[in-house]
Short mmCIF file of C-alpha atoms in Angstrom, two decimals:
data_model
loop_
_atom_site.label_atom_id
_atom_site.label_comp_id
_atom_site.label_asym_id
_atom_site.label_seq_id
_atom_site.Cartn_x
_atom_site.Cartn_y
_atom_site.Cartn_z
CA MET A 1 10.32 28.76 20.95
CA GLN A 2 6.97 29.70 19.50
CA ASN A 3 5.59 33.22 19.71
CA ASN A 4 1.91 32.61 20.50
CA THR A 5 0.71 36.04 19.34
CA THR A 6 2.46 35.79 16.00
CA SER A 7 1.41 32.16 15.65
CA SER A 8 -2.27 32.96 16.12
CA GLN A 9 -2.11 35.72 13.52
CA TYR A 10 -0.05 34.07 10.81
CA ARG A 11 -0.36 30.29 11.14
CA TRP A 12 -3.23 30.12 8.63
CA VAL A 13 -1.14 31.92 6.02
CA ILE A 14 1.61 29.36 6.63
CA LEU A 15 -0.93 26.56 6.21
CA ILE A 16 -2.18 28.03 2.92
CA LEU A 17 1.40 28.27 1.61
CA CYS A 18 2.16 24.70 2.67
CA VAL A 19 -1.00 23.43 0.99
CA LEU A 20 -0.04 25.32 -2.16
CA CYS A 21 3.43 23.73 -2.15
CA PHE A 22 2.11 20.24 -1.51
CA LEU A 23 -0.69 20.64 -4.04
CA PHE A 24 1.66 21.59 -6.88
CA SER A 25 4.01 18.80 -5.89
CA PHE A 26 1.17 16.40 -6.67
CA ILE A 27 -0.21 18.23 -9.69
CA THR A 28 3.18 18.02 -11.41
CA ARG A 29 3.58 14.30 -10.72
CA PHE A 30 0.00 13.41 -11.67
CA THR A 31 -0.08 15.38 -14.91
CA TRP A 32 1.40 12.26 -16.50
CA PRO A 33 -1.24 9.53 -15.79
CA PRO A 34 -4.22 11.18 -17.57
CA LEU A 35 -2.05 11.64 -20.66
CA ILE A 36 -0.48 8.16 -20.83
CA SER A 37 -2.95 6.93 -23.43
CA VAL A 38 -2.22 10.03 -25.57
CA ILE A 39 1.58 10.25 -25.25
CA VAL A 40 2.48 6.53 -25.39
CA PRO A 41 1.38 6.06 -29.02
CA ASP A 42 2.71 9.50 -29.97
CA LEU A 43 6.22 8.63 -28.75
CA GLY A 44 6.09 4.91 -29.58
CA MET A 45 6.46 3.78 -25.95
CA ASN A 46 5.12 0.69 -24.14
CA MET A 47 3.23 0.47 -20.84
CA GLY A 48 6.32 -0.59 -18.89
CA GLN A 49 8.06 2.61 -20.00
CA ALA A 50 4.95 4.63 -19.16
CA GLY A 51 5.02 3.26 -15.62
CA ALA A 52 8.75 3.98 -15.47
CA PHE A 53 8.03 7.70 -16.00
CA MET A 54 6.20 7.73 -12.67
CA SER A 55 8.99 5.72 -11.08
CA ALA A 56 11.54 8.19 -12.50
CA PHE A 57 9.83 11.05 -10.69
CA TYR A 58 10.22 9.14 -7.44
CA ILE A 59 13.91 8.45 -8.02
CA GLY A 60 14.51 12.18 -7.66
CA TYR A 61 11.79 12.54 -5.02
CA VAL A 62 13.29 9.91 -2.73
CA ALA A 63 16.84 11.21 -3.18
CA THR A 64 16.06 14.61 -1.67
CA GLN A 65 13.81 13.54 1.22
CA ILE A 66 16.41 13.13 3.96
CA PRO A 67 18.79 15.97 2.90
CA ALA A 68 15.85 18.37 2.65
CA GLY A 69 14.56 17.36 6.08
CA LEU A 70 17.97 17.87 7.67
CA LEU A 71 18.35 21.30 6.06
CA ALA A 72 14.83 22.37 7.04
CA ASP A 73 15.44 21.44 10.69
CA ARG A 74 18.68 23.42 10.74
CA PHE A 75 17.97 26.47 8.59
CA GLY A 76 14.22 26.80 7.99
CA VAL A 77 11.96 26.03 5.06
CA ARG A 78 11.56 29.23 2.98
CA ILE A 79 14.56 29.01 0.64
CA ILE A 80 14.38 25.24 0.34
CA LEU A 81 10.70 25.25 -0.64
CA SER A 82 10.88 28.15 -3.08
CA VAL A 83 13.99 26.94 -4.94
CA CYS A 84 12.73 23.36 -5.18
CA LEU A 85 9.29 24.39 -6.47
CA ILE A 86 10.88 26.54 -9.18
CA LEU A 87 13.15 23.63 -10.17
CA GLU A 88 10.15 21.30 -10.31
CA GLY A 89 8.21 23.76 -12.44
CA LEU A 90 11.07 24.23 -14.91
CA ALA A 91 11.49 20.47 -15.35
CA THR A 92 7.73 19.99 -15.84
CA ALA A 93 7.48 22.76 -18.44
CA SER A 94 10.54 21.35 -20.24
CA PHE A 95 8.83 17.96 -20.51
CA SER A 96 6.81 19.49 -23.34
CA LEU A 97 9.98 19.46 -25.46
CA ILE A 98 10.68 15.72 -25.33
CA GLY A 99 10.87 13.59 -28.45
CA ASP A 100 11.94 10.29 -26.92
CA TYR A 101 11.74 8.17 -23.80
CA GLN A 102 15.18 8.91 -22.33
CA LEU A 103 14.87 12.70 -22.19
CA GLY A 104 11.42 12.40 -20.63
CA PHE A 105 12.77 9.96 -18.03
CA ASN A 106 15.59 12.37 -17.08
CA LEU A 107 13.25 15.36 -16.79
CA ARG A 108 10.91 13.39 -14.54
CA ILE A 109 13.87 12.66 -12.26
CA VAL A 110 14.68 16.39 -12.06
CA ALA A 111 11.04 17.24 -11.31
CA GLY A 112 11.13 14.67 -8.52
CA LEU A 113 14.29 16.23 -7.08
CA GLY A 114 12.44 19.53 -6.76
CA SER A 115 9.35 17.95 -5.26
CA GLY A 116 11.31 15.95 -2.69
CA ALA A 117 11.78 18.87 -0.29
CA VAL A 118 8.10 19.69 0.06
CA PHE A 119 6.76 17.08 2.47
CA SER A 120 9.41 17.32 5.18
CA SER A 121 9.62 21.11 4.99
CA CYS A 122 5.86 21.61 5.18
CA SER A 123 5.62 19.15 8.06
CA ARG A 124 8.25 21.14 9.93
CA ALA A 125 6.44 24.42 9.27
CA LEU A 126 3.12 23.11 10.60
CA VAL A 127 4.68 21.63 13.73
CA GLU A 128 6.29 25.03 14.38
CA TRP A 129 3.12 27.05 13.91
CA PHE A 130 0.32 24.79 15.21
CA PRO A 131 -0.06 23.42 18.77
CA PRO A 132 -0.55 19.63 19.15
CA ARG A 133 -4.30 19.95 19.74
CA GLU A 134 -4.71 21.57 16.28
CA GLN A 135 -2.25 19.45 14.33
CA GLY A 136 -4.83 16.90 13.23
CA LEU A 137 -6.79 19.64 11.44
CA ALA A 138 -3.65 21.31 10.05
CA PHE A 139 -2.21 18.08 8.69
CA GLY A 140 -5.65 16.99 7.54
CA ILE A 141 -5.86 20.09 5.37
CA LEU A 142 -2.27 19.62 4.18
CA THR A 143 -2.67 15.95 3.32
CA ALA A 144 -5.82 16.65 1.34
CA ALA A 145 -3.38 17.94 -1.28
CA PRO A 146 -2.40 14.52 -2.75
CA SER A 147 -5.96 13.57 -3.61
CA SER A 148 -6.80 17.18 -4.48
CA GLY A 149 -3.90 17.00 -6.91
CA ILE A 150 -5.51 13.94 -8.49
CA LEU A 151 -8.86 15.73 -8.58
CA ILE A 152 -7.47 18.88 -10.18
CA THR A 153 -5.24 17.14 -12.72
CA ASN A 154 -8.02 14.83 -13.86
CA ILE A 155 -10.26 17.82 -14.49
CA LEU A 156 -7.67 20.31 -15.71
CA VAL A 157 -5.21 18.20 -17.69
CA PRO A 158 -7.72 16.56 -20.11
CA TYR A 159 -9.11 20.05 -20.76
CA LEU A 160 -5.63 21.49 -21.37
CA ASN A 161 -4.86 18.54 -23.64
CA LEU A 162 -8.03 19.19 -25.62
CA ILE A 163 -7.20 22.89 -26.08
CA PHE A 164 -3.39 22.97 -26.26
CA GLY A 165 -2.32 19.34 -26.72
CA TRP A 166 -0.28 17.35 -24.21
CA ARG A 167 2.80 19.53 -24.65
CA GLY A 168 0.85 22.67 -23.80
CA ALA A 169 -0.61 20.94 -20.74
CA PHE A 170 2.87 20.32 -19.32
CA GLN A 171 3.93 23.90 -20.07
CA ALA A 172 0.92 25.33 -18.21
CA VAL A 173 1.41 23.14 -15.14
CA GLY A 174 5.11 24.00 -15.05
CA MET A 175 4.54 27.74 -15.13
CA LEU A 176 1.92 27.56 -12.37
CA THR A 177 4.37 25.64 -10.19
CA ILE A 178 7.08 28.26 -10.74
CA THR A 179 4.61 30.96 -9.69
CA ALA A 180 3.87 29.05 -6.48
CA GLY A 181 7.60 28.94 -5.72
CA VAL A 182 7.89 32.72 -6.07
CA LEU A 183 4.95 33.26 -3.67
CA VAL A 184 6.58 31.02 -1.06
CA PHE A 185 9.84 32.95 -1.31
CA PHE A 186 8.14 36.23 -0.39
CA LEU A 187 5.52 35.04 2.13
CA MET A 188 6.92 32.05 4.07
CA LYS A 189 8.17 32.76 7.62
CA VAL A 190 9.70 30.67 10.42
CA ASN A 191 8.47 30.53 14.00
CA CYS A 192 11.54 29.45 15.96
CA ARG A 193 15.22 30.36 16.32
CA PHE A 194 17.40 27.77 14.62
CA GLU A 195 20.72 28.94 16.04
CA GLN A 196 19.63 27.86 19.55
CA LYS A 197 18.87 24.22 18.80
CA ARG A 198 21.17 22.70 16.20
CA GLU A 199 21.68 19.00 16.70
CA ASN A 200 24.45 16.85 15.33
CA ILE A 201 23.16 15.30 12.12
CA ILE A 202 24.39 11.81 12.93
CA THR A 203 22.80 11.94 16.40
CA GLY A 204 19.44 12.91 14.92
CA LEU A 205 19.53 10.19 12.27
CA LYS A 206 20.56 7.55 14.83
CA TYR A 207 17.60 8.50 16.99
CA ILE A 208 15.15 8.27 14.09
CA PHE A 209 16.41 4.99 12.62
CA GLY A 210 16.67 3.53 16.12
CA ASN A 211 13.13 4.47 17.13
CA ARG A 212 10.92 1.40 16.79
CA ASP A 213 7.65 3.32 16.40
CA LEU A 214 9.05 5.63 13.72
CA MET A 215 10.23 2.65 11.70
CA LEU A 216 6.86 0.88 12.08
CA LEU A 217 5.05 4.04 10.97
CA SER A 218 7.39 4.27 7.98
CA ALA A 219 6.62 0.67 7.04
CA ALA A 220 2.86 1.31 7.28
CA GLY A 221 3.26 4.36 5.04
CA PHE A 222 5.23 2.28 2.52
CA PHE A 223 2.44 -0.27 2.18
CA LEU A 224 -0.22 2.43 1.91
CA MET A 225 1.79 4.29 -0.74
CA TRP A 226 2.02 1.06 -2.74
CA LEU A 227 -1.75 1.25 -3.19
CA GLN A 228 -2.06 5.01 -3.65
CA LEU A 229 0.55 5.45 -6.38
CA GLY A 230 -0.35 2.28 -8.22
CA THR A 231 -3.97 3.40 -8.38
CA ALA A 232 -3.18 7.00 -9.32
CA THR A 233 -0.86 5.85 -12.14
CA TRP A 234 -2.93 3.09 -13.75
CA ALA A 235 -6.61 3.69 -12.99
CA ASN A 236 -7.03 6.09 -15.94
CA VAL A 237 -5.59 3.50 -18.32
CA TYR A 238 -7.85 0.78 -16.87
CA ILE A 239 -10.97 2.92 -17.28
CA LYS A 240 -10.06 3.94 -20.83
CA GLY A 241 -9.50 0.25 -21.62
CA LEU A 242 -13.14 -0.38 -20.70
CA GLY A 243 -14.12 1.79 -23.66
CA PHE A 244 -14.50 5.18 -22.00
CA SER A 245 -12.88 8.40 -23.21
CA VAL A 246 -9.90 10.20 -21.67
CA ARG A 247 -12.31 12.75 -20.24
CA GLU A 248 -14.64 10.13 -18.75
CA ALA A 249 -11.68 8.34 -17.18
CA GLY A 250 -10.53 11.68 -15.80
CA THR A 251 -13.98 12.27 -14.30
CA VAL A 252 -13.89 8.91 -12.51
CA MET A 253 -10.51 9.78 -11.05
CA ALA A 254 -11.80 13.22 -10.13
CA TYR A 255 -14.37 11.44 -7.95
CA TYR A 256 -11.53 9.36 -6.51
CA GLY A 257 -9.62 12.57 -5.83
CA LEU A 258 -12.68 14.21 -4.28
CA GLY A 259 -13.07 11.34 -1.84
CA GLY A 260 -9.39 11.53 -1.03
CA ALA A 261 -9.57 15.30 -0.50
CA ILE A 262 -12.50 15.06 1.92
CA ALA A 263 -11.09 12.14 3.93
CA PRO A 264 -8.05 13.87 5.52
CA LEU A 265 -10.20 16.80 6.63
CA VAL A 266 -12.74 14.50 8.29
CA SER A 267 -9.96 12.37 9.75
CA GLY A 268 -8.07 15.38 11.13
CA ILE A 269 -11.11 16.90 12.84
CA ILE A 270 -12.15 13.60 14.41
CA SER A 271 -8.65 12.78 15.64
CA ASP A 272 -8.25 16.21 17.28
CA ARG A 273 -11.49 15.63 19.17
CA LEU A 274 -10.50 12.10 20.20
CA GLY A 275 -6.94 13.03 21.06
CA ARG A 276 -5.84 9.83 19.28
CA ARG A 277 -4.65 9.01 15.75
CA LYS A 278 -3.99 5.27 15.60
CA PRO A 279 -7.63 4.00 15.69
CA LEU A 280 -8.49 6.01 12.57
CA VAL A 281 -5.47 4.60 10.76
CA ILE A 282 -6.61 1.06 11.55
CA ILE A 283 -10.14 1.79 10.34
CA ALA A 284 -8.77 3.30 7.11
CA PHE A 285 -6.64 0.23 6.35
CA ILE A 286 -9.59 -2.08 6.96
CA LEU A 287 -11.90 -0.11 4.65
CA VAL A 288 -9.60 0.43 1.68
CA VAL A 289 -8.90 -3.24 0.91
CA PRO A 290 -12.45 -4.25 -0.18
CA PHE A 291 -13.13 -0.89 -1.84
CA THR A 292 -10.01 -1.26 -4.01
CA ILE A 293 -10.95 -4.74 -5.16
CA LEU A 294 -14.57 -3.72 -5.74
CA PHE A 295 -13.45 -0.81 -7.94
CA GLY A 296 -11.56 -3.23 -10.19
CA TYR A 297 -14.72 -5.22 -10.95
CA GLN A 298 -16.84 -2.31 -12.18
CA THR A 299 -17.57 -1.73 -15.87
CA ARG A 300 -20.42 0.80 -15.66
CA LEU A 301 -19.51 4.46 -15.44
CA GLU A 302 -21.93 5.25 -12.60
CA LEU A 303 -20.51 2.46 -10.42
CA LEU A 304 -16.97 3.56 -11.24
CA TYR A 305 -17.88 7.01 -9.94
CA LEU A 306 -19.28 5.54 -6.72
CA THR A 307 -16.52 3.02 -6.00
CA GLY A 308 -13.90 5.55 -7.11
CA PHE A 309 -15.10 8.04 -4.51
CA ALA A 310 -15.24 5.35 -1.80
CA GLY A 311 -11.79 4.07 -2.75
CA GLY A 312 -10.29 7.55 -2.66
CA PHE A 313 -11.91 8.35 0.68
CA SER A 314 -10.65 5.18 2.35
CA ALA A 315 -7.20 5.34 0.70
CA TYR A 316 -6.42 8.82 2.04
CA LEU A 317 -8.17 8.65 5.41
CA ALA A 318 -4.95 7.66 7.19
CA ASN A 319 -2.60 10.23 5.62
CA PRO A 320 -2.76 13.05 8.21
CA GLN A 321 -2.66 10.61 11.11
CA LEU A 322 0.56 8.97 9.96
CA THR A 323 2.23 12.37 9.54
CA VAL A 324 1.07 13.65 12.95
CA LEU A 325 2.16 10.41 14.64
CA ILE A 326 5.62 10.72 13.07
CA SER A 327 5.94 14.41 13.99
CA GLN A 328 4.79 13.94 17.57
CA THR A 329 6.95 10.87 18.09
CA ALA A 330 10.05 12.67 16.80
CA GLY A 331 9.38 16.06 18.46
CA ILE A 332 9.60 19.55 16.95
CA THR A 333 13.40 19.69 16.69
CA ARG A 334 13.48 16.53 14.56
CA ALA A 335 10.11 16.85 12.80
CA ALA A 336 11.42 17.63 9.31
CA THR A 337 14.19 15.04 9.48
CA ALA A 338 11.83 12.36 10.78
CA ASN A 339 9.26 13.09 8.08
CA GLY A 340 12.03 13.21 5.47
CA VAL A 341 13.28 9.78 6.54
CA ALA A 342 9.76 8.35 6.77
CA ASN A 343 8.69 9.76 3.42
CA CYS A 344 11.89 8.47 1.85
CA LEU A 345 10.88 4.99 3.00
CA PHE A 346 7.25 5.60 1.96
CA GLN A 347 8.34 6.54 -1.52
CA MET A 348 10.30 3.37 -2.11
CA ALA A 349 6.82 2.00 -2.83
CA SER A 350 6.27 4.84 -5.31
CA LEU A 351 9.41 3.77 -7.13
CA MET A 352 8.28 0.17 -7.25
CA SER A 353 4.50 0.13 -7.59
CA PRO A 354 3.93 1.93 -10.96
CA TRP A 355 6.72 -0.09 -12.62
CA VAL A 356 5.64 -3.43 -11.14
CA ILE A 357 2.01 -2.91 -12.13
CA GLY A 358 3.10 -1.86 -15.63
CA GLN A 359 5.08 -5.10 -15.94
CA VAL A 360 2.07 -7.11 -14.74
CA ILE A 361 -0.14 -5.45 -17.37
CA ASP A 362 2.42 -6.06 -20.14
CA PHE A 363 2.82 -9.72 -19.07
CA THR A 364 -0.88 -10.58 -18.62
CA GLY A 365 -2.40 -8.17 -21.11
CA ASN A 366 -5.14 -7.20 -18.66
CA PHE A 367 -5.93 -5.78 -15.19
CA ASN A 368 -7.28 -9.00 -13.64
CA TYR A 369 -4.57 -9.21 -10.95
CA VAL A 370 -3.76 -5.52 -10.56
CA TRP A 371 -6.33 -4.56 -7.91
CA TRP A 372 -5.56 -7.58 -5.75
CA ILE A 373 -1.85 -6.79 -5.87
CA LEU A 374 -2.52 -3.17 -4.90
CA ALA A 375 -4.93 -4.10 -2.09
CA ALA A 376 -2.25 -6.28 -0.50
CA GLY A 377 -0.45 -3.07 0.53
CA PRO A 378 -2.90 -1.73 3.15
CA LEU A 379 -3.52 -5.28 4.38
CA LEU A 380 0.17 -5.55 5.28
CA ALA A 381 0.06 -1.99 6.69
CA LEU A 382 -2.69 -3.08 9.07
CA LEU A 383 -0.45 -5.81 10.48
CA VAL A 384 2.27 -3.21 11.12
CA ILE A 385 0.28 -0.31 12.59
CA VAL A 386 -1.27 -2.36 15.41
CA ARG A 387 2.23 -2.61 16.96
CA VAL A 388 2.73 1.19 17.18
CA TYR A 389 2.49 2.81 20.62
CA GLU A 390 0.62 6.12 20.81
CA GLU A 391 0.32 8.56 23.69
CA ARG A 392 -3.01 10.31 24.02
CA VAL A 393 -2.91 14.07 23.21
CA HIS A 394 -4.74 16.29 25.71
#
């Protein structure tokens, strides 16, 4: 059970550590998109292979989702998070040594394996340390990390590329991720006694896969992730293709990331006050469809900034609500496993979307259909989320 005194004193440290873990998970994966236009000609790759590098990351990422969630629910998150962050950092730094497509593909898989433990473990930690009435804010801050990762990488990575080249950029990101793993090892704590509540693994998985609402939430997350990862992977290439520089494209995506970083915070605060999550998810899915399509029709830099910010805000508005709904539906003893299963299903879209969009670009030679294909994701998510039952939190 939770110790309220300890919780009140240390829960914000836990939140900072979780944000750090989640942030570096996204910085490592999104170091690749801003450098696609630099590395592809250097290594003699095509756009389909470039998209496959993002998909490769998610092969490893998906593979560790459920095992990591099961282990976190049974034994706690400290060792799992620290070891996996260090593994992710080593693989990212080693990417600087590649000379061909195959080695890069394999290293991206390894980086994904390390990153795969982060979401479920951090979700478990926050459910342990924060009461339900504060979970919207806590998860809002946590889920600002994906778009913050886009924001940081699109500012930092072009600068590192300019100073050190693309190989030096990967080395720097890798070393920072390793440092984050060491901090987690020494500072992360648990707030419950695992020996008193171990559940049979099969029983827990049967409950999760048999729960209608958990499966509907997982489907909604899949369709949303289709949009998010497709945009994060290919928007830089699209903007550069309009005649802008790597740095200008990075600035547009920094605005996208800024919108996505603000949205979960706003969403979390509002949902805690309302005591409901589902209405905000519905609003987010309605907003993001037109903003995504509108972004794809802009050719002026100022309008790309504006629609990029709006697209990022609407794309990430639902993130904390989906995670809180999954955690509260599953309960504290299954929170990591449920989020591991859900995120595993979410990330199937991450495996598919970058590769599919890359194939569309190679086949058509342009981005005319890309934004419509991406916007179809949240439209389908809207049809799913309306069927989810939610209890009001008091």
